[in-house]
Short mmCIF file of C-alpha atoms in Angstrom, two decimals:
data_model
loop_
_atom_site.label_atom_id
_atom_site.label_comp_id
_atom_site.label_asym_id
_atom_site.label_seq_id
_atom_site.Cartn_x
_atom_site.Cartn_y
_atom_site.Cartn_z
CA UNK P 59 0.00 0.00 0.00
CA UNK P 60 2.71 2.38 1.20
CA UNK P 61 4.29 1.22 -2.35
CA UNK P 62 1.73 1.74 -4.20
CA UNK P 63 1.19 5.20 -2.57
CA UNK P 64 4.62 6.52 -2.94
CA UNK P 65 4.49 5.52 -7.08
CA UNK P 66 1.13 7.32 -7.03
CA UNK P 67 2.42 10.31 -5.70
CA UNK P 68 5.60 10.06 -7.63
CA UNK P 69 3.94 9.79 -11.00
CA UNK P 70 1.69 12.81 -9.85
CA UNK P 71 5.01 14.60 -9.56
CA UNK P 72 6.30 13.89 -12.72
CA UNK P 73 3.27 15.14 -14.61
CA UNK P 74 3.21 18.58 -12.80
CA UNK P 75 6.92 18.66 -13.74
CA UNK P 76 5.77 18.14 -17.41
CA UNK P 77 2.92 20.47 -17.16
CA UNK P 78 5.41 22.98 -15.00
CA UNK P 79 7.58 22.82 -18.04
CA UNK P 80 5.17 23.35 -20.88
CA UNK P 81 3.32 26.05 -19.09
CA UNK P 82 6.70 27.97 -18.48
CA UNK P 83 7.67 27.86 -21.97
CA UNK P 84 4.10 29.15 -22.77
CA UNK P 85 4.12 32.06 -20.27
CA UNK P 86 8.01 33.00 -20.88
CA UNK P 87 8.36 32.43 -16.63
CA UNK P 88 8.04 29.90 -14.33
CA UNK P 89 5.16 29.43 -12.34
CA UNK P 90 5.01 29.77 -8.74
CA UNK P 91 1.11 27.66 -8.31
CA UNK P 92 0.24 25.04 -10.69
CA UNK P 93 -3.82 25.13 -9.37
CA UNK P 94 -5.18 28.29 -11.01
CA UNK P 95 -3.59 27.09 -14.80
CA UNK P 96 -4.99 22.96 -13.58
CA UNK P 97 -8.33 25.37 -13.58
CA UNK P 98 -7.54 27.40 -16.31
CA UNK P 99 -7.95 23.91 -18.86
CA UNK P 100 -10.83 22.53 -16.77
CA UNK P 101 -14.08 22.43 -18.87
CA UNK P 102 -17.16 21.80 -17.34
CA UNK P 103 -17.27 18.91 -18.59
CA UNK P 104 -15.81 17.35 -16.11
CA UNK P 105 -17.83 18.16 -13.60
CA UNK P 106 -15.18 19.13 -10.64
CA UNK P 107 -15.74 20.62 -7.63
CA UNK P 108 -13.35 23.06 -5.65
CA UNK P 109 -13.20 22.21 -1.55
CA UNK P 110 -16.14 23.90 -1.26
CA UNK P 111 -18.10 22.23 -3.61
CA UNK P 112 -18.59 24.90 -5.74
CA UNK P 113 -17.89 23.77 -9.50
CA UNK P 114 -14.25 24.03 -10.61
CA UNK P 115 -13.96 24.76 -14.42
CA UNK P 116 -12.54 27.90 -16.66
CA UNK P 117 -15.30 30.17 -16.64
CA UNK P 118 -15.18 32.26 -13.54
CA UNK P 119 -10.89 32.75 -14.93
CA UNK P 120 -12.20 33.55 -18.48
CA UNK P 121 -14.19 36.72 -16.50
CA UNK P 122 -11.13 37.38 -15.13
CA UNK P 123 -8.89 37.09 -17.74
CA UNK P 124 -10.74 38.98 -19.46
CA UNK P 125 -11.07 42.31 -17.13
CA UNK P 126 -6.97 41.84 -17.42
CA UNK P 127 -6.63 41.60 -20.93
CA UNK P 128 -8.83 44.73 -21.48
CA UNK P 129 -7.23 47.06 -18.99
CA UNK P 130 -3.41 46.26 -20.06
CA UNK P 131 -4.56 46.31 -23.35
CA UNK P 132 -5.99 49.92 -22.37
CA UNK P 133 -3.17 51.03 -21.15
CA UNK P 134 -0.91 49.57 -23.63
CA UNK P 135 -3.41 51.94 -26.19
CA UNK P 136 -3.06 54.92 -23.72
CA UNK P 137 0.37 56.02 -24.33
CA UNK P 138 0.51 54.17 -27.79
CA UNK P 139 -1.77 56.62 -29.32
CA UNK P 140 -1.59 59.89 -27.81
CA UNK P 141 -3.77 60.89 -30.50
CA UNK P 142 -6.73 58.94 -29.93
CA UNK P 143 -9.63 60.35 -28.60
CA UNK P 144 -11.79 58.08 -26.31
CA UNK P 145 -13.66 56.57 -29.18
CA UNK P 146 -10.00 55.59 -30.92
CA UNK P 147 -9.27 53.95 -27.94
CA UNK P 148 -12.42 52.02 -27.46
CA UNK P 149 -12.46 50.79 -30.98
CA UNK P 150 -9.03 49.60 -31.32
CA UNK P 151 -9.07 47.83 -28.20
CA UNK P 152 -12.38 45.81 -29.32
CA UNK P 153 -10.80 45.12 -32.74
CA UNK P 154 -7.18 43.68 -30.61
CA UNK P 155 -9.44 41.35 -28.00
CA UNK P 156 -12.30 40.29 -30.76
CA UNK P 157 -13.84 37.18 -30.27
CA UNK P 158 -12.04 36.04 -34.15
CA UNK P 159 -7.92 37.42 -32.78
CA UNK P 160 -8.62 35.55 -28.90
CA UNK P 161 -8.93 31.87 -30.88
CA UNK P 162 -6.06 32.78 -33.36
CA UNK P 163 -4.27 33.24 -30.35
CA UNK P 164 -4.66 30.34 -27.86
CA UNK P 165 -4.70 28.17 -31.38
CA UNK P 166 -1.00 29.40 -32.02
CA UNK P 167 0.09 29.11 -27.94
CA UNK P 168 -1.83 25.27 -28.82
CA UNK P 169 -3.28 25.42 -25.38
CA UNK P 170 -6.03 22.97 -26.17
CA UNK P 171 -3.18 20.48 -25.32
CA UNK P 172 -4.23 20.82 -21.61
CA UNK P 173 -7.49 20.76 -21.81
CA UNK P 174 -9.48 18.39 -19.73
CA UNK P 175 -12.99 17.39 -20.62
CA UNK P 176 -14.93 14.59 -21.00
CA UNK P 177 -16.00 16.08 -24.53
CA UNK P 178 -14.16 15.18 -27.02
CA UNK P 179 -11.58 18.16 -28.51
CA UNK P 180 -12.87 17.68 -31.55
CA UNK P 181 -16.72 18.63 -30.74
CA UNK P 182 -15.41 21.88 -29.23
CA UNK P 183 -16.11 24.94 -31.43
CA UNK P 184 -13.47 27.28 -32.23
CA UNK P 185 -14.09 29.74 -29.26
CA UNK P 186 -12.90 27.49 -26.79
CA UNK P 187 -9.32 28.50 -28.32
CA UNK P 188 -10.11 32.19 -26.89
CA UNK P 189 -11.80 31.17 -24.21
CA UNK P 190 -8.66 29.29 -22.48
CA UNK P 191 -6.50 32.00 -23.60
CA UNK P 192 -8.77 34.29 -21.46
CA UNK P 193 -8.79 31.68 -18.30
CA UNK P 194 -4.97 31.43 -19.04
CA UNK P 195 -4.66 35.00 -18.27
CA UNK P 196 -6.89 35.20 -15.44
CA UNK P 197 -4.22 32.53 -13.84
CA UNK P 198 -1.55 34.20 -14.61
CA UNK P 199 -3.15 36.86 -12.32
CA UNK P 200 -3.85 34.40 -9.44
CA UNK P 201 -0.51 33.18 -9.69
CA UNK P 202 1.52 35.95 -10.22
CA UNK P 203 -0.52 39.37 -9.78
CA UNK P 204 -0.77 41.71 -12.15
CA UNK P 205 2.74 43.14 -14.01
CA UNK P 206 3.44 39.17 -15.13
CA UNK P 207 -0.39 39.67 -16.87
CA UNK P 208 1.30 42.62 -18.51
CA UNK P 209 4.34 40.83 -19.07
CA UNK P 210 2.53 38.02 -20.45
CA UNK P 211 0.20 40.30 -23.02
CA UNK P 212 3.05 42.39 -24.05
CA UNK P 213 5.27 39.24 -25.00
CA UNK P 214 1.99 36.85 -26.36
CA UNK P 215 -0.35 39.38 -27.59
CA UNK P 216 1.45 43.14 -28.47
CA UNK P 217 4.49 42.45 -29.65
CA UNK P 218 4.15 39.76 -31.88
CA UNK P 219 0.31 40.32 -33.13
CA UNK P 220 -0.76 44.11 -32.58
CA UNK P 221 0.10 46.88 -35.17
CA UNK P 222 -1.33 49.96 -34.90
CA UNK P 223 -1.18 50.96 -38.18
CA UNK P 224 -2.78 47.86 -39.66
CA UNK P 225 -5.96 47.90 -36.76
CA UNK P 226 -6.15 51.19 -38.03
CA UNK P 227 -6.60 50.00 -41.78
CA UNK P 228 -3.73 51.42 -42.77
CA UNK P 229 -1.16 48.39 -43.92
CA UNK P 230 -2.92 45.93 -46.49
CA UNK P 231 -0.44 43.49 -46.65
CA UNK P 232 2.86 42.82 -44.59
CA UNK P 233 4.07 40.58 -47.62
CA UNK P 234 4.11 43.88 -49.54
CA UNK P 235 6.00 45.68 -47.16
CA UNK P 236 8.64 42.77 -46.45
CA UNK P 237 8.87 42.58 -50.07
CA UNK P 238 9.39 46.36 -50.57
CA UNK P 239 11.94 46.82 -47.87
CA UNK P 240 13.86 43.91 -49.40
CA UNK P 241 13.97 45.21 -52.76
CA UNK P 242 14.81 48.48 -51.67
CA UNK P 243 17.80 47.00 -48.87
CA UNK P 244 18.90 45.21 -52.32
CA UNK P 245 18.58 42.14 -49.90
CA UNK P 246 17.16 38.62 -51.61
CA UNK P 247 14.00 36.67 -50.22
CA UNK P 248 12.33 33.46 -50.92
CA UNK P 249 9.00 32.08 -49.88
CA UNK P 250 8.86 28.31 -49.12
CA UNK P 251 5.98 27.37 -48.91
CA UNK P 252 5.19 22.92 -48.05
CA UNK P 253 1.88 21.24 -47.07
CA UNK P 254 2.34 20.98 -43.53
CA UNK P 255 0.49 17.88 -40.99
CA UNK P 256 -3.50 18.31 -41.16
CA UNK P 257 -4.74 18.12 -37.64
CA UNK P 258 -8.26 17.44 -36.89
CA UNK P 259 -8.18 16.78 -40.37
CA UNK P 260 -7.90 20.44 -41.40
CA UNK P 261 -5.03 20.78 -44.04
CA UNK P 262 -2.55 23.50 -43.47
CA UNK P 263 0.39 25.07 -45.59
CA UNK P 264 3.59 26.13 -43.88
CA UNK P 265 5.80 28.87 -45.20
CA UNK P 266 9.50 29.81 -44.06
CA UNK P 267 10.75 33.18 -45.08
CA UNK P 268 14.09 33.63 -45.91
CA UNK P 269 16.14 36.71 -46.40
CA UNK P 270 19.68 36.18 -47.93
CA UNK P 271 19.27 32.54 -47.35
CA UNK P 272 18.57 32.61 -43.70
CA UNK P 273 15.25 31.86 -42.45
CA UNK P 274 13.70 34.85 -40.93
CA UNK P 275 10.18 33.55 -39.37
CA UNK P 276 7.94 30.48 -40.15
CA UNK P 277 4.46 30.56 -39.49
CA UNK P 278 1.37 27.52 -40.46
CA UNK P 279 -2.41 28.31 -41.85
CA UNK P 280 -5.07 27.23 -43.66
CA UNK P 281 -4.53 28.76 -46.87
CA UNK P 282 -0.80 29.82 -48.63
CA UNK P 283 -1.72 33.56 -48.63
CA UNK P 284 -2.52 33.36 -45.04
CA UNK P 285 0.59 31.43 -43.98
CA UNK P 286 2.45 33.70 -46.64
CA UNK P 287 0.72 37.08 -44.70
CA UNK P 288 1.81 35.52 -41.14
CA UNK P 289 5.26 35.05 -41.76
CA UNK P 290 5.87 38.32 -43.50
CA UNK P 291 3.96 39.86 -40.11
CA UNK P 292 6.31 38.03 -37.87
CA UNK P 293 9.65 38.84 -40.27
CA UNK P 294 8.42 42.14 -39.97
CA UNK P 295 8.16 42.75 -36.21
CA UNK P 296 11.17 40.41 -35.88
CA UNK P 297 12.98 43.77 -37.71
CA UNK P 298 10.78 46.32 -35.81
CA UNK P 299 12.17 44.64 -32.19
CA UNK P 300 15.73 44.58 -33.62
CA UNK P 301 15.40 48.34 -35.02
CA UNK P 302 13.94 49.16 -31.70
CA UNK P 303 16.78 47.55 -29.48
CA UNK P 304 19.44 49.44 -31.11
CA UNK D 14 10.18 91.83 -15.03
CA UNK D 15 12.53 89.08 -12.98
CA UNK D 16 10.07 90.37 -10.49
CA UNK D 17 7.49 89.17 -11.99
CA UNK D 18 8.23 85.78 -13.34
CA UNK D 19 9.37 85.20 -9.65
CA UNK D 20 5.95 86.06 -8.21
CA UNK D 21 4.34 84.14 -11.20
CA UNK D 22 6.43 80.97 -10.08
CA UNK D 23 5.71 81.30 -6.47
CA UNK D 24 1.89 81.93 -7.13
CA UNK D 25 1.53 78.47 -9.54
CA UNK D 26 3.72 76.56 -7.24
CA UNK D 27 1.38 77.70 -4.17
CA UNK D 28 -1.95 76.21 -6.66
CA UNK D 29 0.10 73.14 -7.01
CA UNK D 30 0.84 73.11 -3.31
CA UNK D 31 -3.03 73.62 -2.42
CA UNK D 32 -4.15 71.01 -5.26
CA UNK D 33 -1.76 68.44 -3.98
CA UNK D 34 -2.42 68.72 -0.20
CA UNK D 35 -6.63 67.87 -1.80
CA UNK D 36 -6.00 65.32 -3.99
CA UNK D 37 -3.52 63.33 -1.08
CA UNK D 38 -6.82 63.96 1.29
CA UNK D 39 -8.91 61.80 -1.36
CA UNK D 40 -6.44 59.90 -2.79
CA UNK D 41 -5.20 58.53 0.63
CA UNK D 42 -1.41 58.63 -0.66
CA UNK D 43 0.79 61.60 -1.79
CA UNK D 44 0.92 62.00 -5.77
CA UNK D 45 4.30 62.07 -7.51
CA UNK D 46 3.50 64.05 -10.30
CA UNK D 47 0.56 66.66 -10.72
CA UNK D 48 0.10 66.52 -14.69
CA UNK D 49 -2.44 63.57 -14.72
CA UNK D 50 -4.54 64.86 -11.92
CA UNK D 51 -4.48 68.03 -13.67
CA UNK D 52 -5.54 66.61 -16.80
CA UNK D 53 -8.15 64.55 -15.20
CA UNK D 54 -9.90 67.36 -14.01
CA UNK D 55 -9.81 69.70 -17.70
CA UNK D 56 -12.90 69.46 -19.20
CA UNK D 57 -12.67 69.61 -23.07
CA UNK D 58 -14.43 72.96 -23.12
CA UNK D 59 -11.16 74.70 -21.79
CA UNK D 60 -9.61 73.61 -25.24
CA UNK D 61 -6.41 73.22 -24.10
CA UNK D 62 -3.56 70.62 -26.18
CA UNK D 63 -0.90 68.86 -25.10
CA UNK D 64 3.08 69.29 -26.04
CA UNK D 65 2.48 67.60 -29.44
CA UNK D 66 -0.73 69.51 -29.83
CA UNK D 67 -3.22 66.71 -28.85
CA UNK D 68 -6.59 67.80 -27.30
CA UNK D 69 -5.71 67.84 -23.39
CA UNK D 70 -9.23 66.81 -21.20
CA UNK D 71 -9.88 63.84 -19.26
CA UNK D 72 -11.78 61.82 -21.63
CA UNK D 73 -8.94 59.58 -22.59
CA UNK D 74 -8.24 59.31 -19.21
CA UNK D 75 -12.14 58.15 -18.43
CA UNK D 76 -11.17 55.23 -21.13
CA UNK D 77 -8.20 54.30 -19.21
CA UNK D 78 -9.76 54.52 -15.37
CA UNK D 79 -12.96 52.56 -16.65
CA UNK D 80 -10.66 49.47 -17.65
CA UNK D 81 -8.69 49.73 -14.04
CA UNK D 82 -11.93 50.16 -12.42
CA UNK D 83 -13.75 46.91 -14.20
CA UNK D 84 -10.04 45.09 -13.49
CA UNK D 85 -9.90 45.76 -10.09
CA UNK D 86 -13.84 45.32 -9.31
CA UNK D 87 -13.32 41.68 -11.39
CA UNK D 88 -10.31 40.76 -9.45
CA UNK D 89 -11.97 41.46 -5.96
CA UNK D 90 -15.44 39.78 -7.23
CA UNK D 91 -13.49 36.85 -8.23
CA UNK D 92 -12.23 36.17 -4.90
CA UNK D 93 -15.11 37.72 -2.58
CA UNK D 94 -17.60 35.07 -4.12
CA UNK D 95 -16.00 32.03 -4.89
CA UNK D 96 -19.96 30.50 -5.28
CA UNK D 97 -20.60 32.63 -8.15
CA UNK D 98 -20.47 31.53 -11.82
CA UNK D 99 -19.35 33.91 -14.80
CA UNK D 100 -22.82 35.59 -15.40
CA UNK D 101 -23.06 36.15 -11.80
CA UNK D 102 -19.50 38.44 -11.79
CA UNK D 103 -20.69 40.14 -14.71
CA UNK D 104 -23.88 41.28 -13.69
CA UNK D 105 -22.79 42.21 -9.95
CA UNK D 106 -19.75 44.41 -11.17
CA UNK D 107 -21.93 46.16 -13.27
CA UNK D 108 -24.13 47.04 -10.55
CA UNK D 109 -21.16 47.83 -8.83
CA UNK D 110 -19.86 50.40 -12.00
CA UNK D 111 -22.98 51.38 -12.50
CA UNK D 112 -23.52 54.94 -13.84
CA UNK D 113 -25.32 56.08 -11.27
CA UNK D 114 -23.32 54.25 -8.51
CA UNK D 115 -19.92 56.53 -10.17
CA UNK D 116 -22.05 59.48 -9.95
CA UNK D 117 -22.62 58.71 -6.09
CA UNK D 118 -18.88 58.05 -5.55
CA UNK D 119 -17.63 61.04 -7.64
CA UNK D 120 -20.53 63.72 -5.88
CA UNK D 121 -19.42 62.18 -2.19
CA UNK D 122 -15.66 62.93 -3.34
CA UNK D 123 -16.65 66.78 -3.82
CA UNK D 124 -14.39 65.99 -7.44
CA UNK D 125 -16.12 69.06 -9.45
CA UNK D 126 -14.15 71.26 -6.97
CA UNK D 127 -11.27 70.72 -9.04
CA UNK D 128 -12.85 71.04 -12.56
CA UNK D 129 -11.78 73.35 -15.20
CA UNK D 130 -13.77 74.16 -17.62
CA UNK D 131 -14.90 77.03 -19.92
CA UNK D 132 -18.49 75.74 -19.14
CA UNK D 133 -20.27 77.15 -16.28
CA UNK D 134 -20.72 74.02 -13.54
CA UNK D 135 -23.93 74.23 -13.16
CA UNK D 136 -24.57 73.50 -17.11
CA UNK D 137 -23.45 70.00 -16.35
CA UNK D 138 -25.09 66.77 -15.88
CA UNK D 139 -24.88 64.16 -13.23
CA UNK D 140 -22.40 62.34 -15.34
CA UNK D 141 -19.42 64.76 -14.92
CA UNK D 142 -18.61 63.40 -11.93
CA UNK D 143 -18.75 59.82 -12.92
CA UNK D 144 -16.93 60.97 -15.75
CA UNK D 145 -14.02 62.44 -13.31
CA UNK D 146 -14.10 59.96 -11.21
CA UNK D 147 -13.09 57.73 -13.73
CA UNK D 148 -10.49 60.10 -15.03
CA UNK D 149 -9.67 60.19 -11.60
CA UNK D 150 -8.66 56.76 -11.55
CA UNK D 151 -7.07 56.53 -15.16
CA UNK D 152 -4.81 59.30 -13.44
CA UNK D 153 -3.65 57.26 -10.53
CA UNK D 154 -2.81 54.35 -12.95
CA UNK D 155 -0.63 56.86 -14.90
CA UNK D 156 0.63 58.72 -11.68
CA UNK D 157 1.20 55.39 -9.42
CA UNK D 158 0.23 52.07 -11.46
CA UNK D 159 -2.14 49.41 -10.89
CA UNK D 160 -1.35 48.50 -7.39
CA UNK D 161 -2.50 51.92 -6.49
CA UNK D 162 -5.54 51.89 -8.47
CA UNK D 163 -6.29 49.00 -6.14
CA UNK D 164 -5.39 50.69 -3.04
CA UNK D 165 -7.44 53.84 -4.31
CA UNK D 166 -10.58 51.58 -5.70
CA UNK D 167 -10.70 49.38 -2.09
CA UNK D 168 -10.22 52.40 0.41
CA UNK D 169 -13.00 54.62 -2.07
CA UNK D 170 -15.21 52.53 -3.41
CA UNK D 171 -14.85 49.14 -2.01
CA UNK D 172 -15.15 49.23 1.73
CA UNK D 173 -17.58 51.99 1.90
CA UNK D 174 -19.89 51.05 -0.80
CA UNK D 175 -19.61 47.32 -1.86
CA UNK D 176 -21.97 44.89 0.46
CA UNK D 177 -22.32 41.75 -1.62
CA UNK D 178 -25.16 41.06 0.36
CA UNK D 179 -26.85 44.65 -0.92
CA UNK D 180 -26.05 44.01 -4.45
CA UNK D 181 -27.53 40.71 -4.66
CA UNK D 182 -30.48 42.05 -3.27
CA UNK D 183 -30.94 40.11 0.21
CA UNK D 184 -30.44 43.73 2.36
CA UNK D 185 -33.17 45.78 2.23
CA UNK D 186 -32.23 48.11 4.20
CA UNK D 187 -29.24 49.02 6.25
CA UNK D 188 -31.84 51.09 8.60
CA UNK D 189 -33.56 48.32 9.81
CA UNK D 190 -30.34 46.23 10.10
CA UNK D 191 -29.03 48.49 12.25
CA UNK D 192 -32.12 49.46 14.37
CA UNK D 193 -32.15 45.20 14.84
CA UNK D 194 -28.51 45.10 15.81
CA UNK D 195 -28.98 47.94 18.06
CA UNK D 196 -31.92 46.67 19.72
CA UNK D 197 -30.57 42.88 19.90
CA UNK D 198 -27.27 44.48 21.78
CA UNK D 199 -29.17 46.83 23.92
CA UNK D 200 -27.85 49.81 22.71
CA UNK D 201 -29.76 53.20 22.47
CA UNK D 202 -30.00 55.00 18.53
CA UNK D 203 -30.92 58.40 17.24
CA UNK D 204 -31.15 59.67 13.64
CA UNK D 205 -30.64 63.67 13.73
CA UNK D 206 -31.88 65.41 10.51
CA UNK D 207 -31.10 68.35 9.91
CA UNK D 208 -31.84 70.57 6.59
CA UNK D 209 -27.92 71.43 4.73
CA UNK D 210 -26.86 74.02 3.13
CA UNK D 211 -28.53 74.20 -0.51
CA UNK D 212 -25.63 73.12 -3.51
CA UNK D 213 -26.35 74.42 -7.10
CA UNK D 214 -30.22 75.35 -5.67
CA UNK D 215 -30.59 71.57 -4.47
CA UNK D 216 -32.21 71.25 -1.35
CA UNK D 217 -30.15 68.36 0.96
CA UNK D 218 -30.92 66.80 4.10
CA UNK D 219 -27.57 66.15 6.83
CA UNK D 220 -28.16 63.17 9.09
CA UNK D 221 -26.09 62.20 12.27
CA UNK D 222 -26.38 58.64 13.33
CA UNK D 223 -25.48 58.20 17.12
CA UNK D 224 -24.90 55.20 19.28
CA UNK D 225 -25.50 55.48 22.89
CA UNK D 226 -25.18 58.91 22.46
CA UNK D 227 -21.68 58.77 20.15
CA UNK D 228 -21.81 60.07 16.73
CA UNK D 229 -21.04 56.92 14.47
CA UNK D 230 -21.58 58.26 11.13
CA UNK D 231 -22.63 61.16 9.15
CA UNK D 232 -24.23 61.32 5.52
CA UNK D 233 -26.14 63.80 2.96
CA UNK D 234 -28.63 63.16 0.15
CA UNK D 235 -31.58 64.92 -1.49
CA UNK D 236 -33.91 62.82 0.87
CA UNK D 237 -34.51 62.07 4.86
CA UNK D 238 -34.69 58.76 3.78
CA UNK D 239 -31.73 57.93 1.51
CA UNK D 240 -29.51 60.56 4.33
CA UNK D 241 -30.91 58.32 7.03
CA UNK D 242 -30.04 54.77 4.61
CA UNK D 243 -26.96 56.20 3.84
CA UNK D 244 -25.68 57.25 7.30
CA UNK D 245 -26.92 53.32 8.39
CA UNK D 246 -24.86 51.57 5.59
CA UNK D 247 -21.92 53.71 6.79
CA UNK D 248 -22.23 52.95 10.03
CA UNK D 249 -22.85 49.39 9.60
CA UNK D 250 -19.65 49.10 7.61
CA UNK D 251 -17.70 51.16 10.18
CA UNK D 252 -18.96 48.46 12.73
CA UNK D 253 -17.58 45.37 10.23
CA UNK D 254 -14.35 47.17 9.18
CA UNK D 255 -13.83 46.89 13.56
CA UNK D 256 -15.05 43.33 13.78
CA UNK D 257 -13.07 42.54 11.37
CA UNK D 258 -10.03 44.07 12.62
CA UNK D 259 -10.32 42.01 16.14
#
């Protein structure tokens, strides 16, 4: 019994440690509880209950992930455009946490890895993509308290996806402006573009950009133009962070 | 003409010195810098425009302080009532930022004092000082950060205003709680009315709210009865914040 106990509790160890890792990779930090991100992938499906008794799934962190997201993301607008009235503000922030951006993102973090339901992954829609990106945040502010939400957004969400200029309407196309800078830098780039794993039977194209022969960013969708668009977006803030840092 | 300039400096720093020793009174903590605050409080009438020539009024500041007010109200829903689902936090911290509940909180704080506007005060609405109360809080966030905001929002809004109990709608009235609790602990109670002075033409009614002959709390409203309810609600949170401090 004792036996059996200690194997118990030493192959519950070893899947926190795996989860401990993943998740740390994911937020960029370790850490410090593993029970708010546990309830962060809990649908209620599964029909938990807290100490309590009161149920123990994603929702109530979704509500609070979501209060985060819009206040950093409101401050993150606040002294990004000076020049935005109220209405600006309110806009842009609803176009950067729309329903459609929230799934993109907790597809590309693949946090439906951790999910745990007794429906099967496959009959979820495509909002429970954003909705676990929400609860993820609302753990990270359990955890960790506010700044690492910040922290988080800035590295997950600003940085690599948000571009003032194109919320505003104002860049078409990223491949365009990759393509123009390159031909005015005199520098070479190539496009490779291969038909990438289907999962859940959805096919997808990757593309790798290269510049002068060295691959710049990579990025997977379900069409060329789209994968095509996405790494030019990345390549392009990859430059933007490097310009920046100088 | 040195002269001058000198007595120009001393006058402005003596405003700042004035405005500062108000705003640490409400704010509970000493600002660091005075710009926000000041901008909090400019109505867009006085058409005034930043450095780079952007309109200067608090209205982008009301953006910002409504997404650190929703934040913080989530964050202290989500742990106050651990029973409640998703729908439930919604719908109580929007009671909680309700309009007309930021119009209480913004009147109580005397805020319009500190307005500047080309408009005359009395031309305004009730919203103005939801409006800058908001603005108030955007300026905190800018002046302080979000730990702050929390301080500010718990010690302003929180403890003296935020009875789950009330919100859900299971107290009726914090009158008759207190007339019970008084009576129950033998204790003798008397609501003084007494007519204010008149703001903006608006007749108000004072009320003093004594305890075995002790003023416990004081309150004002445009009613005997929401002076008296007001005065009881104070007083029965003054009697919590002390039973909870044993």
């Amino acid at each position: 019994m004792r036996i059996l106990k200690k194997i118990f509790s030493k192959s519950r160890s070893l899947e926190d440690g795996i989860f401990f890792n993943a998740l740390e990779k994911i937020l960029g930090f370790p850490p410090t509880e593993l029970e708010p991100y546990r309830k962060a992938f809990t649908h209620r499906s599964s029909n938990k209950l807290d100490k309590e008794g009161n149920p123990m799934n994603y929702e109530r962190l979704e509500f609070l992930g979501d209060a985060m997201l819009s206040s950093v993301i409101a401050g993150y607008l606040f002294n990004k455009a000076p020049y935005g009235d109220e209405g600006y503000l309110t806009k842009m922030r609803s176009k950067i946490v729309s329903r459609e951006h929230l799934n993109e993102l907790g597809k590309d973090l693949n946090l439906i890895q951790f999910i745990e339901s007794k429906v099967p992954v496959q009959h979820f829609g495509d909002n429970i993509h954003g909705n676990i990106f929400e609860s993820l945040i609302g753990a990270i502010y359990l955890d960790k308290g506010y700044v690492f939400c910040e922290k988080f957004i800035n590295s997950r969400v600003i940085i690599p996806y948000v571009d003032i200029s194109r919320l505003e309407g104002k860049v078409i196309s990223y491949k365009s402006l990759v393509i123009e800078w390159c031909q005015k830098e005199k520098r070479l780039f190539h496009f490779d573009i291969f038909e990438d794993n289907a999962i859940d039977g959805q096919r997808l194209f990757g593309v790798r950009l290269s510049i002068d022969d060295k691959v710049i960013a990579k990025a997977r969708a379900t069409s060329k133009k789209k994968a095509e668009e996405k790494a030019a977006q990345r390549a392009y803030f990859a430059f933007q962070e490097k310009i920046n840092k100088k």
